Coordinates of C-alpha atoms in Angstrom, one line a residue:
M88 CA 73.5 188.0 144.6
T89 CA 71.5 184.8 144.2
R90 CA 68.5 185.2 142.0
R91 CA 65.7 182.9 143.1
T92 CA 63.1 181.4 140.8
R93 CA 59.5 182.1 141.2
L94 CA 59.0 178.6 142.5
E95 CA 61.7 179.1 145.2
Q96 CA 60.1 182.4 146.1
A97 CA 56.7 180.7 146.5
E98 CA 58.2 178.1 148.7
H99 CA 59.9 180.8 150.9
I100 CA 56.6 182.7 151.1
A101 CA 54.7 179.6 152.1
A102 CA 57.2 178.8 154.8
A103 CA 57.5 182.4 156.0
E104 CA 53.7 183.0 156.3
A105 CA 53.4 179.8 158.4
R106 CA 56.2 181.0 160.8
L107 CA 54.9 184.5 160.9
A108 CA 51.4 183.2 161.8
A109 CA 53.1 181.3 164.7
G110 CA 54.4 184.6 166.1
E111 CA 57.9 184.8 164.8
T112 CA 59.2 188.2 163.8
Q113 CA 59.8 189.0 160.2
R114 CA 63.5 189.8 160.8
A115 CA 64.1 186.4 162.4
V116 CA 62.4 184.6 159.6
A117 CA 64.3 186.5 157.0
T118 CA 67.6 185.9 158.7
E119 CA 67.1 182.2 159.0
M120 CA 66.1 181.9 155.4
G121 CA 69.2 183.8 154.3
I122 CA 67.3 186.7 152.6
A123 CA 67.0 190.4 153.3
R124 CA 64.1 191.5 155.4
S125 CA 63.1 194.0 152.8
T126 CA 63.0 191.2 150.1
L127 CA 60.8 189.1 152.3
R128 CA 58.5 192.0 153.0
D129 CA 58.3 192.7 149.2
W130 CA 57.5 189.1 148.5
C131 CA 54.8 188.8 151.1
G132 CA 53.3 192.2 150.3
E133 CA 53.2 191.7 146.5
V134 CA 49.8 192.7 145.0
P135 CA 48.9 191.3 141.6
R136 CA 48.1 193.7 138.8
G137 CA 44.5 194.2 138.0
D138 CA 41.7 192.7 140.1
P139 CA 42.0 188.9 139.9
P140 CA 39.8 186.7 142.1
T141 CA 41.0 186.5 145.7
G142 CA 41.1 182.7 145.7
L143 CA 43.2 182.6 142.5
T144 CA 45.6 185.2 144.0
A145 CA 46.1 183.1 147.1
F146 CA 46.6 180.0 145.0
A147 CA 49.1 181.7 142.6
R148 CA 51.3 182.5 145.7
T149 CA 51.7 178.8 146.6
P150 CA 54.2 176.4 145.1
E151 CA 51.3 174.4 143.6
G152 CA 49.9 177.6 142.0
I153 CA 53.3 178.4 140.5
D154 CA 53.5 174.9 139.0
W155 CA 50.0 175.3 137.5
L156 CA 50.8 178.8 136.2
H157 CA 54.1 177.5 134.7
R158 CA 52.3 174.7 132.9
L159 CA 49.5 176.9 131.6
V160 CA 51.8 179.6 130.2
L161 CA 54.1 177.0 128.6
A162 CA 51.2 175.1 127.1
A163 CA 49.9 178.4 125.6
H164 CA 53.3 179.0 124.0
F165 CA 53.7 175.4 122.9
S166 CA 50.3 175.1 121.3
I167 CA 50.0 178.6 119.8
T168 CA 53.6 179.1 118.5
L169 CA 54.8 175.6 117.7
R170 CA 51.5 173.8 116.8
A171 CA 49.2 176.5 115.5
A172 CA 51.8 178.7 113.7
G173 CA 50.9 181.8 115.8
G174 CA 53.1 184.4 117.4
T175 CA 54.0 185.5 120.9
R176 CA 51.5 188.4 120.6
L177 CA 48.7 185.9 120.4
V178 CA 50.0 184.4 123.6
S179 CA 50.1 187.8 125.3
E180 CA 46.5 188.4 124.1
F181 CA 45.5 185.0 125.6
L182 CA 47.1 185.9 128.9
E183 CA 45.4 189.3 128.9
L184 CA 41.9 187.9 128.1
S185 CA 42.2 185.0 130.6
G186 CA 43.3 187.3 133.4
L187 CA 46.6 185.6 133.9
S188 CA 48.4 188.8 133.0
A189 CA 47.9 189.7 136.7
F190 CA 50.6 187.1 137.5
V191 CA 52.7 186.9 134.3
G192 CA 54.5 189.6 132.4
V193 CA 53.0 189.9 128.9
S194 CA 55.3 192.4 127.3
D195 CA 56.8 191.6 123.9
G196 CA 60.3 191.3 125.4
A197 CA 59.2 188.9 128.2
Q198 CA 57.2 186.6 125.9
H199 CA 59.8 186.6 123.2
A200 CA 62.5 185.6 125.6
L201 CA 60.3 182.8 126.9
N202 CA 59.6 181.6 123.4
V203 CA 63.3 181.5 122.6
A204 CA 63.9 179.5 125.7
L205 CA 61.1 177.1 124.7
E206 CA 62.5 176.5 121.2
T207 CA 66.0 176.0 122.5
A208 CA 64.8 173.5 125.1
V209 CA 62.7 171.6 122.5
V210 CA 65.7 171.2 120.3
A211 CA 67.9 170.1 123.1
V212 CA 65.4 167.6 124.6
A213 CA 64.8 166.1 121.1
A214 CA 68.5 165.7 120.4
E215 CA 69.0 164.0 123.8
Q216 CA 66.0 161.6 123.2
R217 CA 67.1 160.8 119.7
T218 CA 70.6 159.9 121.0
A219 CA 69.2 157.8 123.7
L220 CA 66.7 156.0 121.4
A221 CA 69.5 155.3 118.8
E222 CA 71.6 153.4 121.3
G223 CA 71.1 149.7 120.7
M224 CA 68.8 150.3 117.8
P225 CA 68.5 147.2 115.6
A226 CA 69.7 147.6 112.1
R227 CA 66.9 148.6 109.7
A228 CA 66.5 148.8 105.9
V229 CA 64.1 151.7 105.3
T230 CA 62.3 153.5 102.5
V231 CA 62.4 157.3 102.6
C232 CA 60.3 160.0 100.9
E233 CA 62.2 163.1 99.8
D234 CA 61.3 166.5 98.4
E235 CA 62.3 170.2 98.6
T236 CA 60.2 173.1 99.8
F237 CA 61.0 176.9 99.8
H238 CA 60.4 179.5 102.4
P239 CA 62.2 181.4 100.9
G240 CA 65.4 179.4 101.1
I241 CA 65.7 175.7 100.0
C242 CA 64.6 173.3 102.7
L243 CA 65.4 169.6 102.3
V244 CA 62.8 167.3 103.8
N245 CA 63.2 163.5 104.2
I246 CA 60.6 161.3 106.0
E247 CA 60.4 157.6 106.7
P248 CA 56.8 157.0 105.6
V249 CA 55.9 154.0 107.7
S250 CA 56.6 155.8 111.0
N251 CA 56.3 159.3 109.6
F252 CA 59.6 160.1 111.3
I253 CA 61.4 163.2 109.9
V254 CA 64.9 162.0 109.3
L255 CA 66.1 165.2 107.7
E256 CA 64.6 168.7 107.6
Q257 CA 67.1 171.5 107.1
Y258 CA 68.0 174.5 105.0
A259 CA 70.6 174.1 102.2
A260 CA 72.4 176.4 99.8
D261 CA 71.2 174.3 96.8
R262 CA 69.4 171.1 96.0
T263 CA 72.1 169.1 94.1
A264 CA 72.5 165.4 94.5
A265 CA 75.8 166.0 96.5
T266 CA 74.0 168.3 98.9
W267 CA 71.2 165.9 99.4
T268 CA 73.6 163.0 100.0
A269 CA 75.8 164.9 102.4
A270 CA 72.8 166.2 104.4
L271 CA 71.2 162.7 104.7
Q272 CA 74.4 161.1 105.7
D273 CA 74.9 163.7 108.4
A274 CA 71.3 163.2 109.6
C275 CA 71.7 159.4 109.8
T276 CA 74.8 159.6 111.9
G277 CA 74.3 157.3 114.9
L278 CA 71.3 155.6 113.3
A279 CA 71.5 152.0 112.3
V280 CA 69.5 152.5 109.1
E281 CA 70.2 151.7 105.5
V282 CA 68.2 153.5 102.8
I283 CA 67.2 150.9 100.2
Q284 CA 64.5 152.9 98.4
S285 CA 63.5 156.5 97.8
T286 CA 60.1 157.6 96.7
A287 CA 60.2 161.1 95.2
D288 CA 59.4 163.0 92.0
E289 CA 61.5 162.8 88.9
A290 CA 64.0 165.5 89.7
K291 CA 67.4 164.6 88.2
A292 CA 69.2 165.5 91.4
L293 CA 66.9 163.3 93.6
R294 CA 67.3 160.4 91.2
R295 CA 71.1 160.6 91.1
H296 CA 71.1 161.0 94.9
A297 CA 69.1 157.8 95.3
E298 CA 70.4 155.6 92.5
T299 CA 74.1 156.6 92.3
D300 CA 75.0 158.0 95.7
L301 CA 72.9 155.8 98.0
R302 CA 72.7 152.8 95.5
A303 CA 69.1 152.6 96.4
H304 CA 66.0 152.0 94.3
H305 CA 64.2 155.1 93.0
S306 CA 60.4 154.8 93.1
P307 CA 58.5 157.6 91.2
D308 CA 55.6 159.1 93.0
L309 CA 52.3 157.9 91.5
F310 CA 50.6 161.2 92.1
H311 CA 53.0 163.1 89.8
G312 CA 52.1 160.8 86.9
Q313 CA 48.4 161.1 87.6
H314 CA 48.9 164.9 87.9
E315 CA 50.5 165.1 84.4
V316 CA 47.6 163.2 82.9
S317 CA 45.2 165.5 84.7
K318 CA 46.9 168.6 83.4
A319 CA 46.9 167.1 79.9
T320 CA 43.2 166.3 79.8
S321 CA 41.2 168.2 82.5
L322 CA 41.3 171.7 81.2
A323 CA 40.8 170.9 77.5
L324 CA 38.0 168.4 78.2
A325 CA 36.3 170.8 80.6
R326 CA 36.5 173.5 77.9
D327 CA 34.9 171.2 75.4
V328 CA 32.1 170.4 77.8
R329 CA 31.5 174.1 78.4
R330 CA 31.5 174.9 74.7
A331 CA 29.1 172.0 74.0
E332 CA 26.8 173.1 76.8
A333 CA 26.8 176.6 75.4
G334 CA 25.9 175.2 72.0
V335 CA 23.0 173.2 73.5
A336 CA 21.7 176.3 75.3
A337 CA 21.9 178.3 72.0
A338 CA 20.2 175.5 70.0
Q339 CA 17.5 175.2 72.7
A340 CA 16.8 178.9 72.5
H341 CA 16.6 178.8 68.7
W342 CA 14.2 175.9 68.7
E343 CA 12.0 177.5 71.3
A344 CA 12.1 180.8 69.3
E345 CA 10.9 179.0 66.2
R346 CA 8.1 177.3 68.1
A347 CA 7.1 180.7 69.7
A348 CA 7.1 182.3 66.2
Q349 CA 4.7 179.6 64.9
Q350 CA 2.4 180.0 67.9
A351 CA 2.4 183.8 67.5
F352 CA 1.6 183.5 63.8
E353 CA -1.3 181.1 64.4
A354 CA -2.7 183.3 67.2
R355 CA -2.9 186.4 64.9
M356 CA -6.5 187.2 63.8
P357 CA -7.1 187.7 61.0
R358 CA -4.1 185.8 59.6
P359 CA -2.0 187.6 57.0
L360 CA -2.7 186.9 53.4
G361 CA -0.4 184.7 51.4
R362 CA 1.5 181.5 52.0
P363 CA 2.4 181.0 55.7
P364 CA 6.1 180.6 56.6
A365 CA 7.6 177.1 56.6
F366 CA 7.4 176.8 60.4
E367 CA 7.5 173.0 60.3
T368 CA 10.7 173.0 58.3
R369 CA 12.3 175.6 60.5
I370 CA 11.3 173.8 63.7
G371 CA 12.5 170.4 62.3
A372 CA 15.9 171.9 61.4
A373 CA 16.2 173.6 64.8
L374 CA 15.3 170.3 66.5
S375 CA 17.8 168.4 64.4
A376 CA 20.5 170.9 65.3
L377 CA 19.5 170.6 69.0
V378 CA 19.8 166.8 68.9
A379 CA 23.2 167.0 67.2
V380 CA 24.7 169.4 69.8
E381 CA 23.2 167.4 72.7
A382 CA 24.9 164.3 71.3
E383 CA 28.1 166.3 71.1
R384 CA 27.7 167.5 74.6
D385 CA 27.1 163.9 75.8
R386 CA 30.2 162.7 74.0
A387 CA 32.2 165.5 75.6
R388 CA 30.9 164.6 79.0
E389 CA 31.7 160.9 78.4
R390 CA 35.2 161.8 77.4
Q391 CA 35.6 163.9 80.6
S392 CA 34.3 161.1 82.7
E393 CA 36.4 158.5 81.0
A394 CA 39.6 160.6 81.5
R395 CA 38.8 160.9 85.3
A396 CA 38.1 157.1 85.5
L397 CA 41.4 156.4 83.7
I398 CA 43.3 158.6 86.1
R399 CA 41.8 156.7 89.0
E400 CA 42.5 153.4 87.3
L401 CA 46.3 154.3 87.4
G402 CA 46.0 154.3 91.2
V403 CA 43.8 151.1 91.3
L404 CA 46.1 149.0 89.2
Y405 CA 49.4 150.1 90.7
H406 CA 49.5 147.6 93.5
P407 CA 51.6 144.4 94.0
Y408 CA 48.4 142.6 95.2
D409 CA 45.0 143.0 93.7
P410 CA 42.8 145.0 96.1
V411 CA 39.8 143.0 95.0
D412 CA 40.9 139.5 96.0
G413 CA 44.5 140.0 97.3
Q414 CA 46.1 137.8 94.6
T415 CA 49.6 138.6 93.6
Q416 CA 49.8 140.8 90.5
P417 CA 52.8 139.8 88.4
V418 CA 54.7 142.6 86.7
E419 CA 53.5 141.4 83.3
R420 CA 49.9 141.7 84.3
V421 CA 50.3 145.2 85.7
A422 CA 52.2 146.2 82.5
A423 CA 49.3 145.0 80.3
R424 CA 46.9 147.0 82.4
F425 CA 49.1 150.1 82.1
T426 CA 49.3 149.6 78.3
D427 CA 45.5 149.4 78.1
V428 CA 45.1 152.7 80.1
W429 CA 47.6 154.5 77.9
T430 CA 46.0 153.2 74.8
R431 CA 42.6 154.5 75.9
L432 CA 44.1 157.8 76.9
K433 CA 45.7 158.2 73.5
G434 CA 42.4 157.4 71.8
L435 CA 40.6 159.9 74.0
A436 CA 43.2 162.5 73.0
E437 CA 42.6 161.8 69.3
A438 CA 38.8 161.9 69.7
A439 CA 38.9 165.2 71.7
E440 CA 41.6 166.6 69.4
L441 CA 43.7 167.6 72.3
P442 CA 46.6 170.1 71.6
E443 CA 50.2 169.0 71.1
R444 CA 51.2 170.2 74.5
A445 CA 48.6 167.9 76.1
R446 CA 49.9 164.9 74.1
E447 CA 53.4 165.7 75.3
R448 CA 52.2 165.6 78.9
L449 CA 50.6 162.2 78.3
A450 CA 53.8 160.9 76.8
K451 CA 55.7 162.3 79.8
A452 CA 53.4 160.4 82.2
E453 CA 53.6 157.2 80.2
R454 CA 57.4 157.2 80.5
L455 CA 57.0 156.7 84.2
T456 CA 55.5 153.2 83.5
V457 CA 59.0 151.7 83.2
Q458 CA 60.0 152.9 86.7
W459 CA 56.7 151.9 88.2
L460 CA 57.1 148.4 86.9
A461 CA 60.7 148.4 88.1
T462 CA 59.4 149.3 91.6
L463 CA 57.1 146.3 91.5
A464 CA 60.0 144.0 90.4
F465 CA 62.2 145.5 93.2
F466 CA 59.4 144.9 95.7
F467 CA 58.8 141.2 94.8
A468 CA 62.6 140.4 94.7
T469 CA 63.2 142.0 98.1
V470 CA 60.1 140.3 99.7
T471 CA 61.1 136.9 98.3
A472 CA 64.7 137.3 99.7
R473 CA 63.5 138.3 103.1
V474 CA 61.0 135.5 103.4
E475 CA 63.6 132.9 102.1
A476 CA 65.9 134.2 104.9
L477 CA 63.4 132.9 107.4
A478 CA 64.2 129.3 106.4
L479 CA 60.6 128.1 106.5
S480 CA 59.2 125.0 105.0
P481 CA 57.8 125.4 101.5
E482 CA 54.2 125.2 102.8
L483 CA 54.8 128.0 105.3
E484 CA 56.8 130.1 102.9
A485 CA 53.9 129.9 100.4
A486 CA 51.4 130.9 103.1
V487 CA 53.5 133.9 104.1
L488 CA 54.0 135.0 100.5
E489 CA 50.5 134.4 99.2
Q490 CA 48.3 135.1 102.2
L491 CA 50.1 136.8 105.2
I492 CA 51.9 139.6 103.4
P493 CA 49.0 140.3 101.0
G494 CA 46.6 140.4 103.9
I495 CA 48.7 142.8 105.9
Y496 CA 49.3 144.9 102.8
L497 CA 45.6 145.2 102.0
E498 CA 44.9 146.1 105.6
R499 CA 47.3 149.0 105.2
V500 CA 45.6 150.0 101.9
A501 CA 42.2 149.9 103.6
A502 CA 43.4 152.2 106.4
R503 CA 44.5 154.8 103.9
S504 CA 41.3 154.6 101.8
T505 CA 39.0 157.7 102.1
A506 CA 35.9 156.2 100.4
A507 CA 33.9 154.0 102.8
E508 CA 32.9 151.5 100.1
T509 CA 36.5 151.0 99.0
R510 CA 37.7 150.7 102.6
H511 CA 35.1 148.1 103.5
R512 CA 35.7 146.1 100.3
V513 CA 39.5 146.0 100.7
Q514 CA 39.3 145.3 104.4
A515 CA 37.0 142.4 103.7
A516 CA 39.6 141.0 101.2
S517 CA 42.3 141.4 103.9
T518 CA 40.2 139.7 106.5
A519 CA 39.4 136.7 104.2
L520 CA 43.2 136.1 103.7
L521 CA 44.2 136.5 107.3
D522 CA 41.3 134.5 108.8
V523 CA 42.6 131.4 107.1
L524 CA 45.9 131.8 108.8
R525 CA 44.2 132.2 112.2
R526 CA 42.7 128.7 112.2
A527 CA 44.0 126.3 114.8
D528 CA 44.9 123.7 112.2
H529 CA 47.0 126.0 110.1
P530 CA 50.7 125.1 110.1
L531 CA 51.6 128.7 111.1
Q532 CA 49.8 128.2 114.4
R533 CA 52.3 125.4 115.3
L534 CA 55.3 127.7 115.3
A535 CA 56.9 128.7 118.5
P536 CA 55.8 132.1 119.9
E537 CA 59.2 133.7 119.2
D538 CA 59.2 132.3 115.6
S539 CA 55.7 133.4 115.0
A540 CA 56.5 136.9 116.2
R541 CA 59.5 137.0 113.9
V542 CA 57.5 135.9 110.9
E543 CA 54.8 138.5 111.6
Q544 CA 57.5 141.2 112.0
V545 CA 59.1 140.3 108.7
A546 CA 55.8 140.1 106.9
G547 CA 54.8 143.5 108.2
A548 CA 58.1 145.0 107.0
C549 CA 57.6 143.4 103.6
A550 CA 54.0 144.9 103.3
D551 CA 55.4 148.3 104.2
L552 CA 58.1 148.1 101.6
F553 CA 55.9 149.1 98.7
Q554 CA 55.7 152.9 98.9
R555 CA 54.1 154.6 95.8
S556 CA 53.4 158.0 97.2
S557 CA 55.5 160.8 98.9
S558 CA 52.3 162.4 100.3
C559 CA 53.8 162.5 103.8
V560 CA 56.5 164.9 102.5
E561 CA 54.0 167.0 100.6
G562 CA 51.8 167.3 103.7
R563 CA 54.8 168.3 105.8
N564 CA 55.7 171.0 103.2
G565 CA 52.2 172.4 103.5
Q566 CA 52.5 172.4 107.3
L567 CA 55.8 174.3 107.1
S568 CA 54.3 176.9 104.7
L569 CA 51.7 177.8 107.4
H570 CA 54.5 178.7 109.8
H571 CA 56.4 180.5 107.0
H572 CA 53.4 182.7 106.1
G573 CA 53.3 184.2 109.6
R574 CA 57.0 185.0 109.7
H575 CA 58.2 185.2 106.1
R576 CA 61.3 183.3 107.3
L577 CA 61.9 180.4 109.6
S578 CA 65.1 180.5 111.7
D579 CA 67.2 177.3 111.9
R580 CA 66.2 177.1 115.6
R581 CA 62.5 177.3 114.9
L582 CA 62.7 174.8 112.1
A583 CA 64.6 172.4 114.3
A584 CA 61.9 172.9 117.0
L585 CA 59.1 172.2 114.6
T586 CA 60.9 169.0 113.5
A587 CA 61.3 168.0 117.1
V588 CA 57.6 168.6 117.9
H589 CA 56.6 166.5 114.9
N590 CA 58.9 163.6 115.8
F591 CA 58.6 163.5 119.6
H592 CA 55.2 165.1 120.5
I593 CA 52.4 164.5 118.0
R594 CA 50.7 161.2 118.6
R595 CA 48.6 159.0 116.4
P596 CA 45.3 157.5 117.8
D597 CA 47.3 154.5 119.0
G598 CA 49.2 156.9 121.3
T599 CA 52.6 156.6 119.7
T600 CA 54.9 159.3 118.4
A601 CA 56.8 159.1 115.2
A602 CA 60.1 158.6 117.1
E603 CA 58.5 155.6 119.1
R604 CA 57.4 154.0 115.8
F605 CA 60.7 154.6 114.1
F606 CA 63.0 153.4 117.0
G607 CA 60.6 150.8 118.4
R608 CA 61.0 152.2 121.9
T609 CA 59.2 154.7 124.1
H610 CA 60.6 158.0 125.4
P611 CA 59.6 160.5 128.1
A612 CA 56.9 163.0 127.1
L613 CA 58.4 166.0 125.4
F614 CA 56.2 168.6 127.2
E615 CA 56.9 167.2 130.6
E616 CA 60.6 167.5 129.9
L617 CA 60.2 171.1 128.9
L618 CA 58.5 172.0 132.2
L619 CA 61.8 171.0 133.9
R620 CA 63.9 173.3 131.7
V621 CA 61.9 176.4 130.6
P622 CA 61.5 179.0 133.3
L623 CA 58.3 180.9 134.0
P624 CA 58.2 184.4 132.6
P625 CA 58.7 187.2 135.1
R626 CA 56.0 188.9 137.1
P627 CA 54.2 191.8 135.4
R628 CA 55.8 195.2 135.9
R629 CA 54.0 197.9 137.7
R630 CA 52.7 200.2 135.1
R631 CA 53.8 203.8 135.5
L632 CA 51.2 206.4 135.1
R633 CA 51.7 208.5 132.0
P634 CA 50.7 212.2 131.9
A635 CA 47.5 212.9 130.1
K636 CA 48.0 214.1 126.5
L637 CA 46.8 217.7 126.2
P638 CA 44.8 218.8 123.2
Y639 CA 46.8 220.5 120.5
L640 CA 44.6 223.6 120.5
M641 CA 44.4 224.1 124.2
P642 CA 45.2 227.8 124.9
V643 CA 48.4 228.6 126.8
A644 CA 48.1 230.9 129.8
A645 CA 49.7 234.4 129.2

């Protein structure tokens, strides 16, 4: 027996009602449509559950109404379960409260089956679109950010930070270098990409995976170094400030008590016989003690402020181009600035008498300096090689290296800055560099359009090469944890669906998805593709009346 979809049923109902209104018999209409007369009678006589508006009931019986209902229910599932980390029971509640339960089954079984179909379709559509986009993809050398997360099993996450495209996101039995390498190679099958740099923490497996297996450069995450310095200093210095403030409060109270005692003594009438207490000496001593502890409090606050400023300084100085004027920062200059920061931090640790554990954390963070400087050297060497491959004249090559790439890089930095003052200052430096290149008399303006586009493309790729943070992976791990909290375990299918939604659905303000930025080509809208594959849930069942529950103490007839 052929089972027709709700859309097909609606089309049959619309055609049958038109012919019945023209005077044809129900039997003749059913026979010509190839369905049983009883089936047609049930379809035409169906009454929605509850008491929905008459107009909505009539609309829901039409093909257009079925399409609208399909989109609405699927949008609820997509937004609540795949975007907001909710469950199917929230979808059922939405359908109940909105009144759509009159047309759609809201039982746990019906909604769970629809959700499974949705996840399966999302994974299938994403796989097809990835394969289609990968065909003819130009070869690319990329940087990746890598990290593991746990919910509760080990989940390997690898993201290309420029496009924010998730290259790898899957569960694994362990997190060894061999497992990482095998998983990434499998994820890159069919993609014309070469990983030349990995930004991650200092886990030994990740370093071996990048440097030995992939023969790529390993770039330590700046945040982890700053975090070590923060853990070494923040707690101890905050404790010193609290202790000093408590000492100031106690000294203040003692000084005020001495002054109050003097005033009380002088107010007594008549005054006691004998020599009066040495109030001036006591008050002077209390005041001296107060001044001393206030000075110690100020020094503790200054040490705390200095530590915070030095942590920020690590982020300010770790750039290939100076954010102030866009000038190239040689590795030697950055190394000297790093040395100054570590020297001041060590002096601060001595002055604050930080414990040995804190000093060890500072030493651990300082050891990252070698890798940070190596990342700068790798960046400058790669950029120089790419620009030389353009075969430009020395004048144009200098303009690209000293103005175009720094200007684009600072524009990227400004876009990521959260403080308005910093953002405006860095953007002004970027604009100053790029405005010179936009003048009509500049040699770059005399290039052919195709050559100019190629130079700009290479310069943009060079500016994106310096990746000092794996925050995109950390943010993704936090997003996954929200989904994990609601379920305590994510199935492989759901994890793959969440990855697909991230890559092929979420759009930036410029309207592009991560996949479009990564592959450089557009793709059909994911949700529109799902509408073609995921069926509408069944109609609501007619609820059977249940007998009333009798009170336990109701007397039984004799």
